[in-house]
């Protein structure tokens, strides 16, 4: 057993001996250390390498204090991150600190760590959590206003919107990891507002750029999560694409909200960036204007903070990929522009006594900013298809075509700190079956 010095993994001066970890344009510096699942067990990503944590434990790389923690061994060998998310925060903090110690430049453990590393290019990262429940919010004021104004020009924002974080229960079974192809859904659509409907492949397939977060410590059925404590119940964050069939959605969404228009597939990025790694990138929020209503006390968070994550969406057609044409940037925005914070979404979800569990996924809803270029879905970006975009091969897009790949990227940047990235969240559209 080893006794490792305590290291602050968020120290911006830390550098690593692992290949790629000090690349200023990379996503995975030593200050990130996101968790994922590789070869059916828990792993951590750094630079261009992946370390399986169960193997690291058996190789005696962790301190006696950490290695003797109850449930540590079984949580690191599990095929999902749920048990890791259930570990006490203090144990997770120690794990992260000791990992930073192993990877830090000058680490005496380097010779014992190096043989265990996998090349990230060969290590296929799997679905990170066994997701028990999935809820999708609608927390961007810009998105809600844009979409509302298309369908209700005189009354874009419903009276509840600034009082209650609106959401719907999504489908956990169809959540897939980045890189999984998505089959174009079939469904009921109408040619005019009143029908009659026909059944067939969706013609208005869209993506939604979102940020998701996984619950760590949950709450008992019948109890609540205080909004001031809610951040500490979040294990980590990922990128989310909430694929959406707009023509199906339009016909089915009233009166109970989205159903089959959304639950055919949801893509998540593979590496879960811990809430701790994001703490240097928290910013004041959410911004409420002088005319906005007061937040009800149970949602009022004096520390109310958003995370400044730059988010980008790219599209490449099958032809572009075949001809080596770079993906076309469709939008760029920031998660800091959300009206409701992750803590408010989680506290609201549990405010009726609904029990949240480790590995539950909550997604933000489409992240749209104030500018046209920061609108987070094609519905808004092409304004219902009336303002088509031009891809790198000259082809026009109103909605997604078969063979299109949607690629979402996210990263945090701040002066004087290494950039923290999320890797990518991608999927190719396959023809309807
Ligand atoms: Mn959504």
GROMACS .gro file of C-alpha atoms and ligand atoms in nm:
model
  434
    1UNK     CA    1   0.000   0.000   0.000
    2UNK     CA    2   0.104   0.354  -0.073
    3UNK     CA    3   0.061   0.673   0.120
    4UNK     CA    4  -0.008   0.947  -0.131
    5UNK     CA    5   0.034   1.316  -0.059
    6UNK     CA    6  -0.290   1.512  -0.061
    7UNK     CA    7  -0.312   1.711  -0.380
    8UNK     CA    8  -0.576   1.965  -0.486
    9UNK     CA    9  -0.676   1.836  -0.832
   10UNK     CA   10  -0.814   2.181  -0.919
   11UNK     CA   11  -0.473   2.347  -0.868
   12UNK     CA   12  -0.423   2.519  -1.208
   13UNK     CA   13  -0.045   2.479  -1.181
   14UNK     CA   14  -0.058   2.095  -1.180
   15UNK     CA   15   0.093   1.925  -1.482
   16UNK     CA   16   0.099   1.559  -1.578
   17UNK     CA   17   0.339   1.307  -1.728
   18UNK     CA   18   0.054   1.136  -1.921
   19UNK     CA   19   0.063   1.188  -2.301
   20UNK     CA   20  -0.178   1.460  -2.414
   21UNK     CA   21  -0.267   1.578  -2.064
   22UNK     CA   22  -0.084   1.912  -2.097
   23UNK     CA   23  -0.221   1.989  -2.446
   24UNK     CA   24  -0.378   2.336  -2.407
   25UNK     CA   25  -0.647   2.247  -2.665
   26UNK     CA   26  -0.720   1.907  -2.506
   27UNK     CA   27  -1.029   1.816  -2.306
   28UNK     CA   28  -0.873   1.603  -2.035
   29UNK     CA   29  -0.601   1.775  -1.831
   30UNK     CA   30  -0.510   1.649  -1.482
   31UNK     CA   31  -0.762   1.903  -1.341
   32UNK     CA   32  -1.051   1.719  -1.516
   33UNK     CA   33  -1.027   1.342  -1.443
   34UNK     CA   34  -1.375   1.243  -1.567
   35UNK     CA   35  -1.507   0.894  -1.500
   36UNK     CA   36  -1.645   0.650  -1.752
   37UNK     CA   37  -1.690   0.281  -1.828
   38UNK     CA   38  -1.429   0.095  -2.035
   39UNK     CA   39  -1.411  -0.283  -2.081
   40UNK     CA   40  -1.709  -0.318  -1.849
   41UNK     CA   41  -1.555  -0.145  -1.547
   42UNK     CA   42  -1.489   0.202  -1.405
   43UNK     CA   43  -1.207   0.403  -1.558
   44UNK     CA   44  -1.073   0.757  -1.542
   45UNK     CA   45  -0.967   0.956  -1.848
   46UNK     CA   46  -0.657   1.173  -1.863
   47UNK     CA   47  -0.505   1.315  -2.183
   48UNK     CA   48  -0.488   1.038  -2.442
   49UNK     CA   49  -0.500   0.760  -2.182
   50UNK     CA   50  -0.751   0.570  -1.971
   51UNK     CA   51  -0.680   0.406  -1.634
   52UNK     CA   52  -0.905   0.118  -1.517
   53UNK     CA   53  -0.959   0.191  -1.148
   54UNK     CA   54  -1.022  -0.164  -1.025
   55UNK     CA   55  -0.682  -0.262  -1.163
   56UNK     CA   56  -0.525   0.043  -1.002
   57UNK     CA   57  -0.670  -0.060  -0.667
   58UNK     CA   58  -0.541  -0.419  -0.699
   59UNK     CA   59  -0.199  -0.287  -0.799
   60UNK     CA   60  -0.180  -0.110  -0.464
   61UNK     CA   61  -0.177   0.238  -0.612
   62UNK     CA   62  -0.415   0.389  -0.356
   63UNK     CA   63  -0.351   0.477   0.008
   64UNK     CA   64  -0.446   0.243   0.290
   65UNK     CA   65  -0.710   0.496   0.398
   66UNK     CA   66  -0.878   0.495   0.055
   67UNK     CA   67  -0.829   0.127  -0.025
   68UNK     CA   68  -0.995   0.022   0.302
   69UNK     CA   69  -1.314   0.220   0.230
   70UNK     CA   70  -1.623   0.002   0.235
   71UNK     CA   71  -1.770  -0.063  -0.113
   72UNK     CA   72  -1.472   0.094  -0.295
   73UNK     CA   73  -1.356  -0.228  -0.462
   74UNK     CA   74  -1.702  -0.336  -0.577
   75UNK     CA   75  -1.788   0.013  -0.700
   76UNK     CA   76  -1.472   0.031  -0.916
   77UNK     CA   77  -1.531  -0.312  -1.073
   78UNK     CA   78  -1.898  -0.243  -1.150
   79UNK     CA   79  -2.013  -0.208  -1.513
   80UNK     CA   80  -2.173   0.132  -1.438
   81UNK     CA   81  -2.083   0.440  -1.231
   82UNK     CA   82  -2.387   0.415  -1.001
   83UNK     CA   83  -2.195   0.271  -0.705
   84UNK     CA   84  -1.916   0.527  -0.745
   85UNK     CA   85  -2.179   0.802  -0.739
   86UNK     CA   86  -2.313   0.653  -0.413
   87UNK     CA   87  -1.974   0.669  -0.239
   88UNK     CA   88  -1.958   0.945   0.023
   89UNK     CA   89  -1.836   1.276  -0.115
   90UNK     CA   90  -1.532   1.260   0.113
   91UNK     CA   91  -1.429   0.925  -0.039
   92UNK     CA   92  -1.479   1.055  -0.392
   93UNK     CA   93  -1.271   1.363  -0.306
   94UNK     CA   94  -0.990   1.140  -0.175
   95UNK     CA   95  -1.005   0.922  -0.486
   96UNK     CA   96  -0.980   1.225  -0.714
   97UNK     CA   97  -0.696   1.371  -0.513
   98UNK     CA   98  -0.499   1.044  -0.516
   99UNK     CA   99  -0.553   1.004  -0.890
  100UNK     CA  100  -0.412   1.354  -0.941
  101UNK     CA  101  -0.116   1.246  -0.727
  102UNK     CA  102  -0.054   0.941  -0.948
  103UNK     CA  103  -0.071   1.143  -1.270
  104UNK     CA  104   0.120   1.453  -1.152
  105UNK     CA  105   0.455   1.534  -1.303
  106UNK     CA  106   0.729   1.383  -1.087
  107UNK     CA  107   0.499   1.119  -0.933
  108UNK     CA  108   0.698   0.831  -0.785
  109UNK     CA  109   0.413   0.596  -0.888
  110UNK     CA  110   0.457   0.660  -1.262
  111UNK     CA  111   0.639   0.331  -1.331
  112UNK     CA  112   0.356   0.133  -1.168
  113UNK     CA  113   0.073   0.333  -1.332
  114UNK     CA  114   0.209   0.336  -1.686
  115UNK     CA  115   0.165  -0.040  -1.758
  116UNK     CA  116  -0.203  -0.021  -1.660
  117UNK     CA  117  -0.292   0.264  -1.898
  118UNK     CA  118  -0.494   0.204  -2.214
  119UNK     CA  119  -0.470   0.421  -2.521
  120UNK     CA  120  -0.796   0.620  -2.532
  121UNK     CA  121  -0.811   0.571  -2.910
  122UNK     CA  122  -0.858   0.194  -2.857
  123UNK     CA  123  -1.066   0.207  -2.539
  124UNK     CA  124  -1.434   0.229  -2.635
  125UNK     CA  125  -1.619   0.416  -2.360
  126UNK     CA  126  -1.959   0.263  -2.282
  127UNK     CA  127  -2.282   0.403  -2.136
  128UNK     CA  128  -2.162   0.552  -1.804
  129UNK     CA  129  -2.464   0.485  -1.581
  130UNK     CA  130  -2.747   0.238  -1.542
  131UNK     CA  131  -2.995   0.525  -1.564
  132UNK     CA  132  -3.300   0.451  -1.353
  133UNK     CA  133  -3.490   0.765  -1.440
  134UNK     CA  134  -3.445   1.047  -1.688
  135UNK     CA  135  -3.608   1.390  -1.673
  136UNK     CA  136  -3.567   1.665  -1.929
  137UNK     CA  137  -3.621   2.029  -1.835
  138UNK     CA  138  -3.694   2.339  -2.044
  139UNK     CA  139  -3.470   2.582  -1.855
  140UNK     CA  140  -3.352   2.826  -2.124
  141UNK     CA  141  -3.554   3.145  -2.142
  142UNK     CA  142  -3.427   3.209  -2.495
  143UNK     CA  143  -3.531   2.861  -2.613
  144UNK     CA  144  -3.872   2.876  -2.445
  145UNK     CA  145  -3.936   3.224  -2.586
  146UNK     CA  146  -3.823   3.134  -2.938
  147UNK     CA  147  -4.026   2.813  -2.956
  148UNK     CA  148  -4.325   2.978  -2.790
  149UNK     CA  149  -4.323   3.264  -3.037
  150UNK     CA  150  -4.334   3.021  -3.332
  151UNK     CA  151  -4.642   2.844  -3.201
  152UNK     CA  152  -4.806   3.125  -2.998
  153UNK     CA  153  -4.686   3.457  -3.148
  154UNK     CA  154  -4.897   3.671  -2.917
  155UNK     CA  155  -4.826   3.470  -2.602
  156UNK     CA  156  -4.480   3.308  -2.631
  157UNK     CA  157  -4.409   3.248  -2.263
  158UNK     CA  158  -4.679   3.078  -2.056
  159UNK     CA  159  -4.757   3.237  -1.716
  160UNK     CA  160  -4.594   2.954  -1.516
  161UNK     CA  161  -4.256   2.961  -1.689
  162UNK     CA  162  -4.062   3.203  -1.466
  163UNK     CA  163  -4.206   3.046  -1.150
  164UNK     CA  164  -4.158   2.674  -1.207
  165UNK     CA  165  -3.878   2.482  -1.382
  166UNK     CA  166  -4.081   2.305  -1.651
  167UNK     CA  167  -3.987   1.948  -1.736
  168UNK     CA  168  -4.117   1.614  -1.856
  169UNK     CA  169  -4.029   1.256  -1.772
  170UNK     CA  170  -3.815   1.110  -2.048
  171UNK     CA  171  -3.740   0.750  -2.128
  172UNK     CA  172  -3.430   0.590  -1.971
  173UNK     CA  173  -3.426   0.273  -2.185
  174UNK     CA  174  -3.345   0.456  -2.509
  175UNK     CA  175  -3.050   0.658  -2.376
  176UNK     CA  176  -2.740   0.565  -2.575
  177UNK     CA  177  -2.373   0.654  -2.546
  178UNK     CA  178  -2.200   0.887  -2.793
  179UNK     CA  179  -2.121   0.717  -3.123
  180UNK     CA  180  -2.436   0.501  -3.129
  181UNK     CA  181  -2.632   0.545  -3.457
  182UNK     CA  182  -2.991   0.670  -3.427
  183UNK     CA  183  -3.267   0.529  -3.647
  184UNK     CA  184  -3.503   0.790  -3.789
  185UNK     CA  185  -3.830   0.740  -3.601
  186UNK     CA  186  -4.170   0.674  -3.754
  187UNK     CA  187  -4.478   0.836  -3.610
  188UNK     CA  188  -4.809   1.013  -3.663
  189UNK     CA  189  -4.784   1.342  -3.847
  190UNK     CA  190  -5.036   1.578  -4.001
  191UNK     CA  191  -5.031   1.791  -4.314
  192UNK     CA  192  -5.257   2.055  -4.158
  193UNK     CA  193  -5.315   2.148  -3.794
  194UNK     CA  194  -5.636   1.947  -3.751
  195UNK     CA  195  -5.531   1.630  -3.930
  196UNK     CA  196  -5.610   1.369  -4.043
  197UNK     CA  197  -5.278   1.206  -3.951
  198UNK     CA  198  -5.069   0.957  -4.143
  199UNK     CA  199  -4.801   0.720  -4.014
  200UNK     CA  200  -4.448   0.718  -4.153
  201UNK     CA  201  -4.088   0.833  -4.110
  202UNK     CA  202  -4.047   1.172  -3.943
  203UNK     CA  203  -3.959   1.440  -4.197
  204UNK     CA  204  -3.861   1.702  -3.939
  205UNK     CA  205  -3.591   1.527  -3.736
  206UNK     CA  206  -3.397   1.762  -3.508
  207UNK     CA  207  -3.134   1.758  -3.235
  208UNK     CA  208  -3.144   1.946  -2.904
  209UNK     CA  209  -2.817   2.068  -2.756
  210UNK     CA  210  -2.836   2.007  -2.382
  211UNK     CA  211  -2.627   1.957  -2.071
  212UNK     CA  212  -2.714   1.668  -1.841
  213UNK     CA  213  -2.622   1.590  -1.483
  214UNK     CA  214  -2.623   1.266  -1.286
  215UNK     CA  215  -2.748   1.250  -0.929
  216UNK     CA  216  -2.500   1.130  -0.666
  217UNK     CA  217  -2.658   1.118  -0.322
  218UNK     CA  218  -3.036   1.085  -0.357
  219UNK     CA  219  -3.325   1.147  -0.116
  220UNK     CA  220  -3.579   0.925   0.056
  221UNK     CA  221  -3.931   0.907  -0.086
  222UNK     CA  222  -4.131   1.177   0.088
  223UNK     CA  223  -3.829   1.394   0.174
  224UNK     CA  224  -3.692   1.693  -0.017
  225UNK     CA  225  -3.354   1.826  -0.128
  226UNK     CA  226  -3.283   2.179  -0.005
  227UNK     CA  227  -3.188   2.405  -0.296
  228UNK     CA  228  -2.884   2.524  -0.098
  229UNK     CA  229  -2.766   2.162  -0.067
  230UNK     CA  230  -2.862   2.052  -0.417
  231UNK     CA  231  -2.525   2.116  -0.584
  232UNK     CA  232  -2.369   1.865  -0.343
  233UNK     CA  233  -2.617   1.599  -0.461
  234UNK     CA  234  -2.487   1.623  -0.819
  235UNK     CA  235  -2.221   1.367  -0.910
  236UNK     CA  236  -2.123   1.502  -1.250
  237UNK     CA  237  -2.214   1.644  -1.588
  238UNK     CA  238  -2.231   1.523  -1.948
  239UNK     CA  239  -2.343   1.648  -2.289
  240UNK     CA  240  -2.687   1.543  -2.411
  241UNK     CA  241  -2.855   1.532  -2.752
  242UNK     CA  242  -3.231   1.508  -2.703
  243UNK     CA  243  -3.319   1.393  -3.058
  244UNK     CA  244  -3.663   1.527  -3.147
  245UNK     CA  245  -3.915   1.456  -3.426
  246UNK     CA  246  -4.078   1.797  -3.463
  247UNK     CA  247  -4.364   1.682  -3.688
  248UNK     CA  248  -4.458   1.405  -3.444
  249UNK     CA  249  -4.419   1.646  -3.149
  250UNK     CA  250  -4.650   1.906  -3.303
  251UNK     CA  251  -4.940   1.661  -3.334
  252UNK     CA  252  -4.896   1.471  -3.005
  253UNK     CA  253  -4.770   1.724  -2.748
  254UNK     CA  254  -5.102   1.864  -2.627
  255UNK     CA  255  -5.227   1.816  -2.362
  256UNK     CA  256  -4.964   1.602  -2.183
  257UNK     CA  257  -4.635   1.708  -2.341
  258UNK     CA  258  -4.372   1.523  -2.548
  259UNK     CA  259  -4.399   1.146  -2.579
  260UNK     CA  260  -4.292   0.948  -2.888
  261UNK     CA  261  -4.141   1.257  -3.051
  262UNK     CA  262  -3.855   1.235  -2.801
  263UNK     CA  263  -3.823   0.888  -2.653
  264UNK     CA  264  -3.684   0.702  -2.954
  265UNK     CA  265  -3.325   0.803  -2.861
  266UNK     CA  266  -3.126   1.034  -2.637
  267UNK     CA  267  -2.746   1.048  -2.671
  268UNK     CA  268  -2.509   1.120  -2.380
  269UNK     CA  269  -2.133   1.179  -2.387
  270UNK     CA  270  -1.925   0.897  -2.241
  271UNK     CA  271  -1.705   1.080  -1.986
  272UNK     CA  272  -1.878   1.221  -1.680
  273UNK     CA  273  -1.709   1.543  -1.564
  274UNK     CA  274  -1.740   1.568  -1.186
  275UNK     CA  275  -1.914   1.861  -1.019
  276UNK     CA  276  -1.585   1.918  -0.832
  277UNK     CA  277  -1.389   1.965  -1.156
  278UNK     CA  278  -1.643   2.227  -1.270
  279UNK     CA  279  -1.632   2.435  -0.953
  280UNK     CA  280  -1.367   2.677  -1.090
  281UNK     CA  281  -1.610   2.756  -1.374
  282UNK     CA  282  -1.918   2.848  -1.169
  283UNK     CA  283  -2.057   3.192  -1.242
  284UNK     CA  284  -2.325   3.410  -1.087
  285UNK     CA  285  -2.674   3.330  -1.199
  286UNK     CA  286  -2.941   3.305  -1.295
  287UNK     CA  287  -3.004   3.657  -1.415
  288UNK     CA  288  -3.351   3.784  -1.335
  289UNK     CA  289  -3.464   4.117  -1.474
  290UNK     CA  290  -3.637   4.389  -1.269
  291UNK     CA  291  -3.975   4.284  -1.410
  292UNK     CA  292  -3.926   3.911  -1.341
  293UNK     CA  293  -4.121   3.758  -1.052
  294UNK     CA  294  -3.950   3.675  -0.723
  295UNK     CA  295  -3.842   3.312  -0.699
  296UNK     CA  296  -4.043   3.119  -0.442
  297UNK     CA  297  -3.835   3.059  -0.126
  298UNK     CA  298  -3.788   2.685  -0.187
  299UNK     CA  299  -3.615   2.764  -0.518
  300UNK     CA  300  -3.423   3.071  -0.397
  301UNK     CA  301  -3.056   2.980  -0.383
  302UNK     CA  302  -2.841   3.257  -0.235
  303UNK     CA  303  -2.536   3.088  -0.394
  304UNK     CA  304  -2.733   3.046  -0.719
  305UNK     CA  305  -2.473   2.958  -0.975
  306UNK     CA  306  -2.459   2.847  -1.334
  307UNK     CA  307  -2.172   2.665  -1.500
  308UNK     CA  308  -1.990   2.845  -1.780
  309UNK     CA  309  -1.965   2.565  -2.038
  310UNK     CA  310  -1.910   2.668  -2.400
  311UNK     CA  311  -2.122   2.444  -2.621
  312UNK     CA  312  -2.085   2.383  -2.993
  313UNK     CA  313  -2.290   2.188  -3.245
  314UNK     CA  314  -2.149   2.060  -3.575
  315UNK     CA  315  -2.319   1.872  -3.859
  316UNK     CA  316  -2.149   1.663  -4.125
  317UNK     CA  317  -2.336   1.486  -4.403
  318UNK     CA  318  -2.235   1.138  -4.521
  319UNK     CA  319  -2.095   1.303  -4.834
  320UNK     CA  320  -1.887   1.549  -4.633
  321UNK     CA  321  -1.733   1.266  -4.430
  322UNK     CA  322  -1.663   1.063  -4.746
  323UNK     CA  323  -1.493   1.362  -4.909
  324UNK     CA  324  -1.302   1.464  -4.599
  325UNK     CA  325  -1.485   1.795  -4.557
  326UNK     CA  326  -1.472   1.923  -4.198
  327UNK     CA  327  -1.800   1.927  -4.001
  328UNK     CA  328  -1.990   2.258  -4.024
  329UNK     CA  329  -2.029   2.464  -3.706
  330UNK     CA  330  -2.404   2.523  -3.660
  331UNK     CA  331  -2.413   2.703  -3.326
  332UNK     CA  332  -2.206   2.812  -3.029
  333UNK     CA  333  -2.349   2.915  -2.693
  334UNK     CA  334  -2.296   2.880  -2.320
  335UNK     CA  335  -2.467   2.687  -2.043
  336UNK     CA  336  -2.429   2.997  -1.824
  337UNK     CA  337  -2.721   3.156  -2.013
  338UNK     CA  338  -2.977   2.921  -1.851
  339UNK     CA  339  -3.259   3.080  -1.649
  340UNK     CA  340  -3.283   2.788  -1.402
  341UNK     CA  341  -2.967   2.643  -1.245
  342UNK     CA  342  -2.890   2.270  -1.202
  343UNK     CA  343  -2.941   2.310  -0.825
  344UNK     CA  344  -3.286   2.462  -0.882
  345UNK     CA  345  -3.384   2.185  -1.125
  346UNK     CA  346  -3.281   1.913  -0.880
  347UNK     CA  347  -3.441   2.083  -0.576
  348UNK     CA  348  -3.762   2.137  -0.771
  349UNK     CA  349  -3.769   1.774  -0.888
  350UNK     CA  350  -3.752   1.653  -0.526
  351UNK     CA  351  -3.975   1.931  -0.386
  352UNK     CA  352  -4.286   1.711  -0.386
  353UNK     CA  353  -4.105   1.429  -0.211
  354UNK     CA  354  -4.012   1.249  -0.532
  355UNK     CA  355  -3.713   1.027  -0.453
  356UNK     CA  356  -3.402   1.086  -0.662
  357UNK     CA  357  -3.142   0.809  -0.687
  358UNK     CA  358  -2.775   0.781  -0.779
  359UNK     CA  359  -2.749   0.764  -1.156
  360UNK     CA  360  -3.073   0.946  -1.232
  361UNK     CA  361  -3.018   1.176  -1.530
  362UNK     CA  362  -3.157   1.528  -1.538
  363UNK     CA  363  -3.108   1.726  -1.858
  364UNK     CA  364  -3.136   2.102  -1.893
  365UNK     CA  365  -3.351   2.133  -2.201
  366UNK     CA  366  -3.222   2.299  -2.516
  367UNK     CA  367  -2.945   2.547  -2.439
  368UNK     CA  368  -3.010   2.859  -2.644
  369UNK     CA  369  -2.848   3.200  -2.596
  370UNK     CA  370  -2.959   3.548  -2.700
  371UNK     CA  371  -2.795   3.543  -3.045
  372UNK     CA  372  -2.912   3.361  -3.356
  373UNK     CA  373  -2.579   3.172  -3.363
  374UNK     CA  374  -2.637   3.041  -3.010
  375UNK     CA  375  -2.972   2.871  -3.075
  376UNK     CA  376  -2.946   2.507  -2.971
  377UNK     CA  377  -3.169   2.319  -3.218
  378UNK     CA  378  -3.254   2.334  -3.590
  379UNK     CA  379  -3.614   2.433  -3.516
  380UNK     CA  380  -3.481   2.762  -3.381
  381UNK     CA  381  -3.162   2.785  -3.586
  382UNK     CA  382  -3.353   2.761  -3.920
  383UNK     CA  383  -3.668   2.917  -3.770
  384UNK     CA  384  -3.894   2.618  -3.848
  385UNK     CA  385  -3.705   2.555  -4.170
  386UNK     CA  386  -3.771   2.900  -4.318
  387UNK     CA  387  -3.401   3.003  -4.298
  388UNK     CA  388  -3.202   2.699  -4.417
  389UNK     CA  389  -2.835   2.660  -4.326
  390UNK     CA  390  -2.561   2.576  -4.574
  391UNK     CA  391  -2.326   2.288  -4.490
  392UNK     CA  392  -1.959   2.265  -4.588
  393UNK     CA  393  -2.044   2.074  -4.908
  394UNK     CA  394  -2.291   2.343  -5.021
  395UNK     CA  395  -2.601   2.140  -4.935
  396UNK     CA  396  -2.888   2.309  -4.749
  397UNK     CA  397  -3.033   2.187  -4.420
  398UNK     CA  398  -3.369   2.271  -4.266
  399UNK     CA  399  -3.386   1.950  -4.061
  400UNK     CA  400  -3.162   1.640  -4.039
  401UNK     CA  401  -3.117   1.407  -4.336
  402UNK     CA  402  -3.027   1.038  -4.327
  403UNK     CA  403  -2.650   1.002  -4.295
  404UNK     CA  404  -2.607   1.332  -4.109
  405UNK     CA  405  -2.383   1.321  -3.804
  406UNK     CA  406  -2.462   1.560  -3.520
  407UNK     CA  407  -2.155   1.633  -3.307
  408UNK     CA  408  -2.181   1.827  -2.981
  409UNK     CA  409  -1.874   1.954  -2.799
  410UNK     CA  410  -1.846   2.128  -2.464
  411UNK     CA  411  -1.560   2.285  -2.273
  412UNK     CA  412  -1.485   2.529  -1.991
  413UNK     CA  413  -1.221   2.798  -2.031
  414UNK     CA  414  -1.100   3.059  -1.787
  415UNK     CA  415  -0.792   3.282  -1.783
  416UNK     CA  416  -0.508   3.119  -1.595
  417UNK     CA  417  -0.663   2.771  -1.590
  418UNK     CA  418  -0.629   2.465  -1.812
  419UNK     CA  419  -0.934   2.403  -2.028
  420UNK     CA  420  -1.173   2.130  -1.907
  421UNK     CA  421  -1.359   1.946  -2.184
  422UNK     CA  422  -1.640   1.694  -2.215
  423UNK     CA  423  -1.516   1.503  -2.519
  424UNK     CA  424  -1.788   1.463  -2.777
  425UNK     CA  425  -2.152   1.360  -2.796
  426UNK     CA  426  -2.224   1.234  -3.147
  427UNK     CA  427  -2.461   1.020  -3.347
  428UNK     CA  428  -2.533   0.944  -3.713
  429UNK     CA  429  -2.891   0.936  -3.843
  430UNK     CA  430  -2.984   0.601  -4.005
  431UNK     CA  431  -3.282   0.563  -4.242
  432UNK     CA  432  -3.620   0.471  -4.093
  433UNK     CA  433  -3.699   0.100  -4.068
  434LIG    MN1  434  -3.510   1.851  -2.469
   0.00000   0.00000   0.00000
